[in-house]
PDB file of C-alpha atoms in Angstrom:
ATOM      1  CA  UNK D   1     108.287  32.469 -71.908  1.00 36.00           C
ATOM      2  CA  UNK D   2     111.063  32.449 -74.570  1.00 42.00           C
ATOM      3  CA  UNK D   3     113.800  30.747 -72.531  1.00 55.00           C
ATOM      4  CA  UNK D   4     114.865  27.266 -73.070  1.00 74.00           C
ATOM      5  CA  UNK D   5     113.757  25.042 -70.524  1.00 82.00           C
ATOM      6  CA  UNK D   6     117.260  24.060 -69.408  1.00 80.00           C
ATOM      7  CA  UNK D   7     118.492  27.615 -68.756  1.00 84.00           C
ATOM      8  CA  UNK D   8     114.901  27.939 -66.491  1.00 88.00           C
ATOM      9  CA  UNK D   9     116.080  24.880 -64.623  1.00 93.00           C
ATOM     10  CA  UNK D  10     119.798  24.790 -65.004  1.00 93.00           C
ATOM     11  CA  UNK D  11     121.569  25.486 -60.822  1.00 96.00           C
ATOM     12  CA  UNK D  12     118.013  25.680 -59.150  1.00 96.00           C
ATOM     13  CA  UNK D  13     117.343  23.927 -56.208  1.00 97.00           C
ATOM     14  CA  UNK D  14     114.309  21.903 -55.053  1.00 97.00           C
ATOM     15  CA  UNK D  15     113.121  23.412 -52.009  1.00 96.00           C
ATOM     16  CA  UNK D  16     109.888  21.503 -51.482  1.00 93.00           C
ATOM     17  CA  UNK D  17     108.584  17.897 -52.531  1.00 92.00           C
ATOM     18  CA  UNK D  18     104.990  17.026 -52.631  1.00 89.00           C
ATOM     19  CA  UNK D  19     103.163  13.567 -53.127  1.00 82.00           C
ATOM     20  CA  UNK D  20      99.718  12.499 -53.819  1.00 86.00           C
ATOM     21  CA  UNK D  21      98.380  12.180 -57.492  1.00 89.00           C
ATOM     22  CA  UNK D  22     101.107  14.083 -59.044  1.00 91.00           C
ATOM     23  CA  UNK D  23     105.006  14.948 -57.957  1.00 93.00           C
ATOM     24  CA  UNK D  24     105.590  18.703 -57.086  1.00 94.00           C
ATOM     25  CA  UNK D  25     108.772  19.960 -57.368  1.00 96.00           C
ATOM     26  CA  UNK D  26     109.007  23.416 -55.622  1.00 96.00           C
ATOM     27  CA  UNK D  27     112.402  25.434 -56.758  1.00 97.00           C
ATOM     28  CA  UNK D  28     113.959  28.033 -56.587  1.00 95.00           C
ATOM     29  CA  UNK D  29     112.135  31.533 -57.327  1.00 93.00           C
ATOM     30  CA  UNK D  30     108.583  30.229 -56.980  1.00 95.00           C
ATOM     31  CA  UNK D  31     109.209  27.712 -59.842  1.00 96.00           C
ATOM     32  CA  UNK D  32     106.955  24.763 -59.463  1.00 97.00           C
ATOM     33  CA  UNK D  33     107.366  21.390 -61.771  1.00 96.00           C
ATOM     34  CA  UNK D  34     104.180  19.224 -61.891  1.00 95.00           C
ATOM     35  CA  UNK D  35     104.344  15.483 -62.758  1.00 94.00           C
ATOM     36  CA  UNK D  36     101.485  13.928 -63.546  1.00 91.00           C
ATOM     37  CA  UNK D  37     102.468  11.155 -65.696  1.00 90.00           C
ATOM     38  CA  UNK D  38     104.274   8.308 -64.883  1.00 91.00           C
ATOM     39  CA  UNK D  39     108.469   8.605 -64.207  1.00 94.00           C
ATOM     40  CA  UNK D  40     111.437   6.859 -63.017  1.00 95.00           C
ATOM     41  CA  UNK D  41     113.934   7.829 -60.151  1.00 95.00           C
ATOM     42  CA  UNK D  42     117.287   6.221 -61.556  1.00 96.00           C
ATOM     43  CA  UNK D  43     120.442   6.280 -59.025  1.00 95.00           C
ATOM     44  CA  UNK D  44     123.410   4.850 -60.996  1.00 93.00           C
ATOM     45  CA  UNK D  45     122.335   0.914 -61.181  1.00 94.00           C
ATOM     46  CA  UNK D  46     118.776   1.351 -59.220  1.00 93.00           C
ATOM     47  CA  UNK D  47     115.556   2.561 -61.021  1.00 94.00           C
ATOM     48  CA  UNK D  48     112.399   3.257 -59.404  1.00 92.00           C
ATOM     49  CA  UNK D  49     109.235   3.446 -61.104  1.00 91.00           C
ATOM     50  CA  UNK D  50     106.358   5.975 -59.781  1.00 90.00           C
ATOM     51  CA  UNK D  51     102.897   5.714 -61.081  1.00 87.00           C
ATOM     52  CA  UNK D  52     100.911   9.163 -60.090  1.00 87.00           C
ATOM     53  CA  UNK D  53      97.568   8.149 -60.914  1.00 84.00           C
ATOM     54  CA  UNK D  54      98.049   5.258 -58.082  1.00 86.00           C
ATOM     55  CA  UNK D  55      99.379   7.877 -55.793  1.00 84.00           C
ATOM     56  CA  UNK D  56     102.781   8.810 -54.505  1.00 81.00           C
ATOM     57  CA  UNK D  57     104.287   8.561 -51.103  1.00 72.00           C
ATOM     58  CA  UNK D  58     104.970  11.810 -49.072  1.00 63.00           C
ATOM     59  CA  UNK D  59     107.614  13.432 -49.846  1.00 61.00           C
ATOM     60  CA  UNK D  60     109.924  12.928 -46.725  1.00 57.00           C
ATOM     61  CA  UNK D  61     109.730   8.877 -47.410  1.00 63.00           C
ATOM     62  CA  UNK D  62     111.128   6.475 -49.993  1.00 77.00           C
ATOM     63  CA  UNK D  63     113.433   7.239 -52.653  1.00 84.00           C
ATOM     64  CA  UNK D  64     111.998  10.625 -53.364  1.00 89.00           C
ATOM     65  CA  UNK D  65     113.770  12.208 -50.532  1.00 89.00           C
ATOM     66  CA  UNK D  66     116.685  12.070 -52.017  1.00 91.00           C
ATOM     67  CA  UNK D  67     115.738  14.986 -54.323  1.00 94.00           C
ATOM     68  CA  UNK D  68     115.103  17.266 -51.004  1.00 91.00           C
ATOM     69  CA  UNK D  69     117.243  20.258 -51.350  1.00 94.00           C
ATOM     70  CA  UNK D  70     118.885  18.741 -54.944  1.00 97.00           C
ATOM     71  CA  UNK D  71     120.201  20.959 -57.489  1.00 98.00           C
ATOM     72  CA  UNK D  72     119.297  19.998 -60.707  1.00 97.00           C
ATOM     73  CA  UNK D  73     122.065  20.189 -63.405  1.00 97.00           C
ATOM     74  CA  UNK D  74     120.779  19.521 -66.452  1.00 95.00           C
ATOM     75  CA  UNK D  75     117.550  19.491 -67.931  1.00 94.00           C
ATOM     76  CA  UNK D  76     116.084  18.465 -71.014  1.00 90.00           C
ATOM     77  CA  UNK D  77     113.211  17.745 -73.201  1.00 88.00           C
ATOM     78  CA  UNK D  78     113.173  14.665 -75.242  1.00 86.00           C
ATOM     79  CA  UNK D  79     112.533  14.738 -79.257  1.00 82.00           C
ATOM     80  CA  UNK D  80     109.431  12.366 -77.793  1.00 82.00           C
ATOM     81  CA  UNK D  81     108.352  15.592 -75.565  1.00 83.00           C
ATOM     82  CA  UNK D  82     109.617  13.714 -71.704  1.00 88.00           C
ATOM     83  CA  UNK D  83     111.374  15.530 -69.482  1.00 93.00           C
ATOM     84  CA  UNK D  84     114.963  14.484 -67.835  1.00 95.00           C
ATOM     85  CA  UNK D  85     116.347  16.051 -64.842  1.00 97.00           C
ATOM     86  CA  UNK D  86     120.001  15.393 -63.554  1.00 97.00           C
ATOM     87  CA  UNK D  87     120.324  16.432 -60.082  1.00 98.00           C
ATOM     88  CA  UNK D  88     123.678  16.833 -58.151  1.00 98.00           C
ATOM     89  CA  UNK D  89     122.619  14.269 -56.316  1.00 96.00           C
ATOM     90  CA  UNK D  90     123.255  11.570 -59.121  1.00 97.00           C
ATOM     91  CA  UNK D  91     119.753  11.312 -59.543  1.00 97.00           C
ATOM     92  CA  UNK D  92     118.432  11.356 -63.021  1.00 97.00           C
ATOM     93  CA  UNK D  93     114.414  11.648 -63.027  1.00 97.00           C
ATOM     94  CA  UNK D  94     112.893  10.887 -66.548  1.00 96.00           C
ATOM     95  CA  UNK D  95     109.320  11.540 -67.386  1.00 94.00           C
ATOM     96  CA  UNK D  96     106.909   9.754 -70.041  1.00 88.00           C
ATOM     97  CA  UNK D  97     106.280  11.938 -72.902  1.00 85.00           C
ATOM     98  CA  UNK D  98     102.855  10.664 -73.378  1.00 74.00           C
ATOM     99  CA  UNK D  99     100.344   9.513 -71.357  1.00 69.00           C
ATOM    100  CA  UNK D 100      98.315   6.483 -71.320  1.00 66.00           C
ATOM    101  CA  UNK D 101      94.608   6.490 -72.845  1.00 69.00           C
ATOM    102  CA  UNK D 102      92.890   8.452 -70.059  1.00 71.00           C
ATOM    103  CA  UNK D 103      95.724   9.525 -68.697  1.00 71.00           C
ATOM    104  CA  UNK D 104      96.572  13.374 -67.601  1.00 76.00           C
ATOM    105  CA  UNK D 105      96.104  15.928 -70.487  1.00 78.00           C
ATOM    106  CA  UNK D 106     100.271  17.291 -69.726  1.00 84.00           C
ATOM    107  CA  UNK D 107     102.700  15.046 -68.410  1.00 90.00           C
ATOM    108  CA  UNK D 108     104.837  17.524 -66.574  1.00 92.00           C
ATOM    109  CA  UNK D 109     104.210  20.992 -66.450  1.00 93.00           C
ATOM    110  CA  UNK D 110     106.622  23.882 -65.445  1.00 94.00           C
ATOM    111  CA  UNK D 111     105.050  27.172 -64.282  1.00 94.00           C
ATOM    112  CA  UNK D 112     106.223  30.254 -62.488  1.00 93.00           C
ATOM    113  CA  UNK D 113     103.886  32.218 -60.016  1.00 93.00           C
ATOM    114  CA  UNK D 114     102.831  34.362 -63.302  1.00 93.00           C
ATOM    115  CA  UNK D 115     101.802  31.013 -65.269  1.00 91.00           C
ATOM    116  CA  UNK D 116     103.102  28.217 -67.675  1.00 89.00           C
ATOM    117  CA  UNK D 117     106.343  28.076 -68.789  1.00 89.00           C
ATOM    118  CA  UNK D 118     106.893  24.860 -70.163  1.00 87.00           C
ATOM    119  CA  UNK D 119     104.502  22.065 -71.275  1.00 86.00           C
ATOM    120  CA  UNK D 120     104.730  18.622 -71.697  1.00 85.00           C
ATOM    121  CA  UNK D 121     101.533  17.867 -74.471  1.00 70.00           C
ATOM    122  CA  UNK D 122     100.149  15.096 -75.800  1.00 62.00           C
ATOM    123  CA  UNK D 123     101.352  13.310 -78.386  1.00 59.00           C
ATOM    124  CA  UNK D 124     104.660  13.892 -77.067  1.00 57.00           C
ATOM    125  CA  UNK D 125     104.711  17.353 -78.221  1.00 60.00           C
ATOM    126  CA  UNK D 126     106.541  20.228 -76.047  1.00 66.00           C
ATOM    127  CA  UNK D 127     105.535  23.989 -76.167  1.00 73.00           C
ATOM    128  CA  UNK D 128     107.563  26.480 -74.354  1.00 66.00           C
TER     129      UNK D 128
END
């Protein structure tokens, strides 16, 4: 659990993409990423906005396709605690540090099939 959350994401690629009330990102080596707060899809002049909690198309439609089979680049946490991914796609997908007022308790999540990795708090904290 010690590693920096870039060199955990750094060169892996999204195998799977799931919708519903949160965005699942399944990588490389059983990695999974879980969204639940809002984000933005942002493709060089275009910006999307996705709002979880009102439900997300299925992964094969919309903009969100585009991260099917993506390599992510770069990653990195904010000083506010949200999450930015960089894919080789030209992608950049940026993630709310905090949650609205009854929001979800973690806005993103990172977790390997042994547990956590990497958790986006409230209050904009991270904790590795």
């Amino acid at each position: 659990m010690g590693q920096s959350l870039g060199s955990e994401l750094d060169g892996r690629t999204v195998r799977a993409l799931g919708g519903g009330d949160r965005l699942l990102l399944r990588l490389d080596d059983g990695l999974l990423l879980t969204v639940r707060n809002d984000f933005r899809l942002r493709h060089g002049t275009e910006v999307e906005h996705f709002y979880p909690a009102l439900g997300l198309p299925p992964s094969g439609t919309g903009t969100l396709r585009h991260l099917a089979a993506a390599v992510i680049t770069t990653a990195t946490v904010t000083p506010a605690g949200g999450l930015e991914l960089t894919f080789d796609t030209g992608h950049l997908l940026a993630v709310a540090p905090d949650p609205a007022p009854g929001g979800p308790p973690h806005p993103w999540q990172l977790s390997s099939p042994t547990g956590p990795l990497h958790t986006g708090g409230p209050n904009g904290t991270a904790t590795p």
